[in-house]
Coordinates of C-alpha atoms in Angstrom, one line a residue:
M1 CA 0.0 0.0 0.0
A2 CA 1.3 3.4 -0.8
Q3 CA 2.5 5.5 2.0
N4 CA 0.9 8.9 2.5
Y5 CA 2.0 12.3 3.8
A6 CA -1.1 14.0 2.7
H7 CA -2.2 14.9 6.2
G8 CA 0.2 17.8 6.4
N9 CA -1.3 20.8 8.2
F10 CA -4.8 19.7 9.0
S11 CA -4.4 16.0 8.4
H12 CA -2.7 13.2 10.2
T13 CA -1.9 10.0 8.4
Q14 CA -1.7 6.5 9.7
K15 CA -1.3 3.3 7.7
N16 CA -4.5 1.3 7.3
T17 CA -4.5 -2.1 5.7
R18 CA -8.3 -2.2 5.0
N19 CA -10.2 -0.5 2.3
R20 CA -13.7 -1.6 1.6
G21 CA -14.6 1.4 -0.6
G22 CA -18.3 0.6 -0.5
G23 CA -20.5 3.5 -1.5
R24 CA -17.9 6.1 -0.4
T25 CA -16.8 8.9 -2.7
S26 CA -13.2 8.9 -4.1
V27 CA -12.2 11.3 -1.4
D28 CA -13.6 9.1 1.3
R29 CA -11.9 6.1 -0.1
A30 CA -8.6 8.0 -0.3
R31 CA -8.9 9.1 3.3
R32 CA -9.6 5.5 4.4
T33 CA -6.9 3.9 2.2
L34 CA -4.3 6.5 3.2
S35 CA -5.6 6.8 6.8
Q36 CA -6.0 10.5 6.7
N37 CA -7.0 12.2 10.0
F38 CA -7.4 15.9 9.4
L39 CA -6.3 18.3 12.1
V40 CA -9.2 20.7 12.8
D41 CA -7.7 22.6 15.7
R42 CA -6.1 25.9 14.6
H43 CA -4.5 26.3 18.0
A44 CA -2.5 23.1 17.4
V45 CA -1.1 24.7 14.2
E46 CA -0.1 27.7 16.2
L47 CA 1.7 25.5 18.8
I48 CA 3.6 23.8 16.0
V49 CA 4.7 27.1 14.5
K50 CA 5.6 28.5 17.9
A51 CA 7.8 25.5 18.6
A52 CA 9.4 25.6 15.2
A53 CA 10.2 29.3 15.2
P54 CA 10.6 29.0 11.4
E55 CA 12.9 31.1 9.3
G56 CA 14.7 30.5 6.0
L57 CA 14.0 27.3 4.2
V58 CA 11.5 24.8 5.7
L59 CA 10.6 21.4 4.2
E60 CA 7.1 20.2 5.1
P61 CA 6.2 16.5 4.8
G62 CA 2.6 16.3 3.6
P63 CA 1.4 19.9 3.4
G64 CA -2.1 18.6 2.5
E65 CA -4.4 21.6 2.0
G66 CA -1.8 24.0 3.1
V67 CA -3.0 25.3 6.5
L68 CA 0.3 24.7 8.2
T69 CA 2.1 25.8 5.1
F70 CA 0.5 29.2 5.1
A71 CA 1.1 29.6 8.8
L72 CA 4.8 28.9 8.3
V73 CA 5.2 31.4 5.5
D74 CA 3.3 34.0 7.5
A75 CA 5.9 33.4 10.3
G76 CA 8.7 34.2 7.8
A77 CA 9.6 30.9 6.3
R78 CA 10.1 29.8 2.7
V79 CA 8.3 26.4 2.4
V80 CA 8.9 23.4 0.1
G81 CA 6.0 21.0 0.7
H82 CA 6.4 17.3 -0.4
E83 CA 3.0 15.8 -1.0
I84 CA 2.5 12.2 -2.1
D85 CA -1.3 12.5 -2.6
P86 CA -1.7 13.7 -6.2
R87 CA -5.1 15.2 -5.6
L88 CA -4.0 17.3 -2.7
A89 CA -0.7 18.2 -4.3
G90 CA -2.5 19.5 -7.4
R91 CA -4.9 21.5 -5.4
L92 CA -2.2 23.1 -3.2
A93 CA 0.0 23.8 -6.2
S94 CA -2.9 25.6 -8.0
R95 CA -3.6 27.7 -4.9
T96 CA 0.0 28.7 -4.4
R97 CA 1.4 29.1 -7.9
T98 CA 1.7 32.9 -7.6
D99 CA 3.3 32.8 -4.2
P100 CA 7.1 32.7 -4.5
R101 CA 7.4 31.6 -0.8
I102 CA 5.8 28.2 -1.4
E103 CA 6.8 25.4 -3.7
V104 CA 4.9 22.1 -3.9
V105 CA 6.8 18.9 -4.9
R106 CA 4.7 15.9 -5.8
G107 CA 6.2 12.7 -4.3
D108 CA 7.5 10.9 -1.2
F109 CA 9.3 13.2 1.2
T110 CA 11.7 10.4 2.4
A111 CA 12.8 9.9 -1.2
A112 CA 13.8 13.5 -1.6
R113 CA 17.4 14.6 -1.7
P114 CA 18.2 16.9 1.3
P115 CA 18.9 20.6 0.4
R116 CA 22.5 21.7 0.3
E117 CA 21.7 24.8 2.3
P118 CA 20.6 25.0 6.0
F119 CA 17.0 24.0 6.4
A120 CA 14.4 22.9 8.9
V121 CA 11.7 20.3 8.7
V122 CA 8.2 21.0 10.1
G123 CA 5.2 18.9 9.8
N124 CA 2.3 16.9 11.1
I125 CA 3.6 13.5 10.1
P126 CA 2.0 10.0 9.7
Y127 CA 2.4 7.6 12.6
A128 CA 3.2 4.7 10.3
V129 CA 6.3 6.3 8.8
T130 CA 7.4 8.4 11.7
S131 CA 10.7 6.5 12.2
K132 CA 11.5 6.7 8.5
I133 CA 11.0 10.5 8.5
V134 CA 13.0 11.0 11.7
D135 CA 15.9 8.9 10.3
W136 CA 15.8 11.0 7.1
C137 CA 16.1 14.1 9.2
L138 CA 19.0 12.8 11.3
R139 CA 21.0 11.9 8.2
A140 CA 20.5 15.2 6.4
P141 CA 23.8 17.1 6.8
E142 CA 22.3 20.6 6.6
L143 CA 19.3 20.0 8.8
T144 CA 19.1 22.6 11.6
S145 CA 15.9 21.3 13.3
A146 CA 12.9 19.1 12.9
T147 CA 9.6 20.0 14.6
L148 CA 7.2 17.1 14.2
L149 CA 3.7 16.3 15.4
T150 CA 3.9 12.6 16.2
Q151 CA 2.1 10.0 18.2
L152 CA 2.4 11.0 21.8
E153 CA 3.9 7.6 22.8
Y154 CA 6.7 8.0 20.2
A155 CA 7.6 11.5 21.3
R156 CA 7.7 10.4 25.0
K157 CA 9.9 7.4 24.2
R158 CA 12.4 9.4 22.2
T159 CA 12.7 12.2 24.8
G160 CA 13.1 9.9 27.8
D161 CA 9.8 10.9 29.3
Y162 CA 9.1 7.3 30.5
G163 CA 12.5 7.3 32.4
R164 CA 14.0 5.1 29.7
W165 CA 16.1 6.2 26.7
S166 CA 16.0 4.7 23.2
L167 CA 18.9 3.7 21.0
V168 CA 18.0 6.3 18.4
T169 CA 18.1 9.1 20.9
V170 CA 21.3 8.0 22.7
E171 CA 23.1 7.4 19.4
S172 CA 22.2 10.8 18.0
W173 CA 22.5 12.8 21.3
P174 CA 26.0 14.3 20.7
W175 CA 24.6 16.0 17.6
F176 CA 20.9 16.5 18.4
D177 CA 18.8 17.7 21.4
W178 CA 15.5 15.9 21.7
T179 CA 12.6 17.9 23.4
L180 CA 9.0 16.9 24.2
G181 CA 6.6 19.7 23.4
D182 CA 2.9 20.3 23.8
T183 CA 0.4 17.5 23.6
V184 CA -2.3 17.7 20.9
G185 CA -5.3 15.6 21.9
R186 CA -7.0 13.1 19.6
E187 CA -10.1 15.3 19.6
S188 CA -8.2 17.8 17.5
F189 CA -8.5 15.5 14.5
R190 CA -11.3 14.3 12.3
P191 CA -11.9 11.4 12.1
V192 CA -10.7 11.1 15.7
P193 CA -7.6 8.7 15.9
A194 CA -7.1 6.2 18.7
V195 CA -4.3 8.1 20.4
D196 CA -3.1 11.6 21.3
S197 CA -0.2 13.3 19.5
A198 CA 2.6 15.6 20.7
I199 CA 5.2 18.0 19.3
L200 CA 8.6 16.5 19.1
R201 CA 11.5 18.9 18.6
I202 CA 14.9 17.7 17.3
Q203 CA 17.5 20.4 17.2
R204 CA 21.1 20.2 16.0
R205 CA 23.6 21.3 18.5
P206 CA 26.0 24.1 17.7
E207 CA 28.9 21.8 18.3
P208 CA 29.0 18.0 18.7
L209 CA 29.5 16.7 22.2
V210 CA 31.9 14.0 21.1
G211 CA 34.9 14.2 18.7
D212 CA 34.5 10.8 16.9
R213 CA 31.1 9.7 15.7
R214 CA 32.2 6.1 14.8
S215 CA 33.7 5.2 18.2
Y216 CA 30.8 6.8 20.1
Q217 CA 28.1 5.0 18.1
E218 CA 30.0 1.7 18.3
L219 CA 30.1 2.0 22.1
V220 CA 26.3 2.8 22.3
E221 CA 25.5 -0.1 20.0
L222 CA 27.6 -2.4 22.1
G223 CA 25.7 -1.3 25.2
F224 CA 22.3 -1.7 23.6
G225 CA 23.1 -5.0 22.0
G226 CA 24.0 -6.5 25.3
T227 CA 24.0 -9.5 27.5
G228 CA 22.6 -9.8 31.0
G229 CA 20.5 -6.7 30.8
S230 CA 22.9 -4.3 32.4
V231 CA 25.1 -1.7 30.6
R232 CA 28.1 -3.1 32.6
A233 CA 27.5 -6.6 31.3
S234 CA 27.3 -5.4 27.8
L235 CA 30.3 -3.1 27.8
K236 CA 32.6 -5.3 29.9
R237 CA 32.9 -7.8 27.0
R238 CA 35.1 -5.2 25.1
H239 CA 36.1 -2.8 27.9
P240 CA 37.5 -4.6 31.0
D241 CA 38.0 -1.3 32.7
V242 CA 34.4 -0.3 32.4
D243 CA 33.8 -0.1 36.2
A244 CA 35.9 3.1 36.6
A245 CA 34.0 4.7 33.7
L246 CA 30.7 3.7 35.2
E247 CA 31.7 5.2 38.5
A248 CA 32.8 8.5 36.8
A249 CA 29.4 8.7 35.0
G250 CA 27.5 8.0 38.2
I251 CA 26.0 4.7 36.9
A252 CA 25.3 1.8 39.2
R253 CA 26.7 -1.5 38.1
D254 CA 23.3 -3.1 37.8
T255 CA 21.8 -0.3 35.7
V256 CA 19.7 -1.4 32.8
V257 CA 21.0 0.1 29.5
G258 CA 17.8 2.0 28.8
H259 CA 18.1 3.8 32.1
V260 CA 21.4 5.4 31.3
H261 CA 21.0 9.1 30.5
P262 CA 22.5 10.2 27.2
D263 CA 24.8 12.6 29.0
Q264 CA 26.1 9.7 31.0
W265 CA 27.0 7.9 27.7
I266 CA 29.1 11.0 26.8
T267 CA 31.1 10.5 30.0
L268 CA 31.4 6.7 29.3
W269 CA 32.8 7.5 25.9
R270 CA 35.3 10.0 27.1
R271 CA 36.6 7.7 29.8
L272 CA 36.8 4.6 27.6
H273 CA 38.3 6.3 24.5
H274 CA 40.9 8.6 26.1

């Protein structure tokens, strides 16, 4: 099934494997097939724009009907929207053809080549491909920030809000700060989805916190790939002197790897690679 980013400003897309069609219109069938849930709360759009503080070039996955797009340009941004739904892409392109601040690209956002100039990503993104979009953002050399409306659970997991830290966050922490923003309730969408959403802010740091990406990420992957459940058991296989590093980082010997704060990983790396 085709992926969709057509929820953009006032829509939120989730993958749905069922499409009965029935007596629905073509628009109804598209919404069901592409799992479009449209954001009807203008205050939520204002929260996204406030969190993003847009300026310069902004890429928007799934601009849909353009409500967030117009809010971004009103705030001072130049927006390139990537819309995979041809119906919505055509409609938005027609509405914005005379506005030099807006460009509509028809196609899959995650297949696009990142710009060679500094840019931000802002969007209300589909739950089903959230990880794919985030990975694209983290790999883009000129990305300055990503402000994304995601499933609440995803945003909480990535920002350590459950008291645990994920591999994706820890591995990228020296280069990106992850922040949990405002919650957007499910009642802000039509049709109403099963879960709430939240604004996730990923911002590139002015300077990396470590000097060698490869050795840091190898250390983190060793820790998360572990044995015995504890970070000590995982790291001791390759680092016999890990106990001194754990003490320096303030990590108890029996600490589960997911409970190690990203800043503590920085200390571990410094002690074990210097």
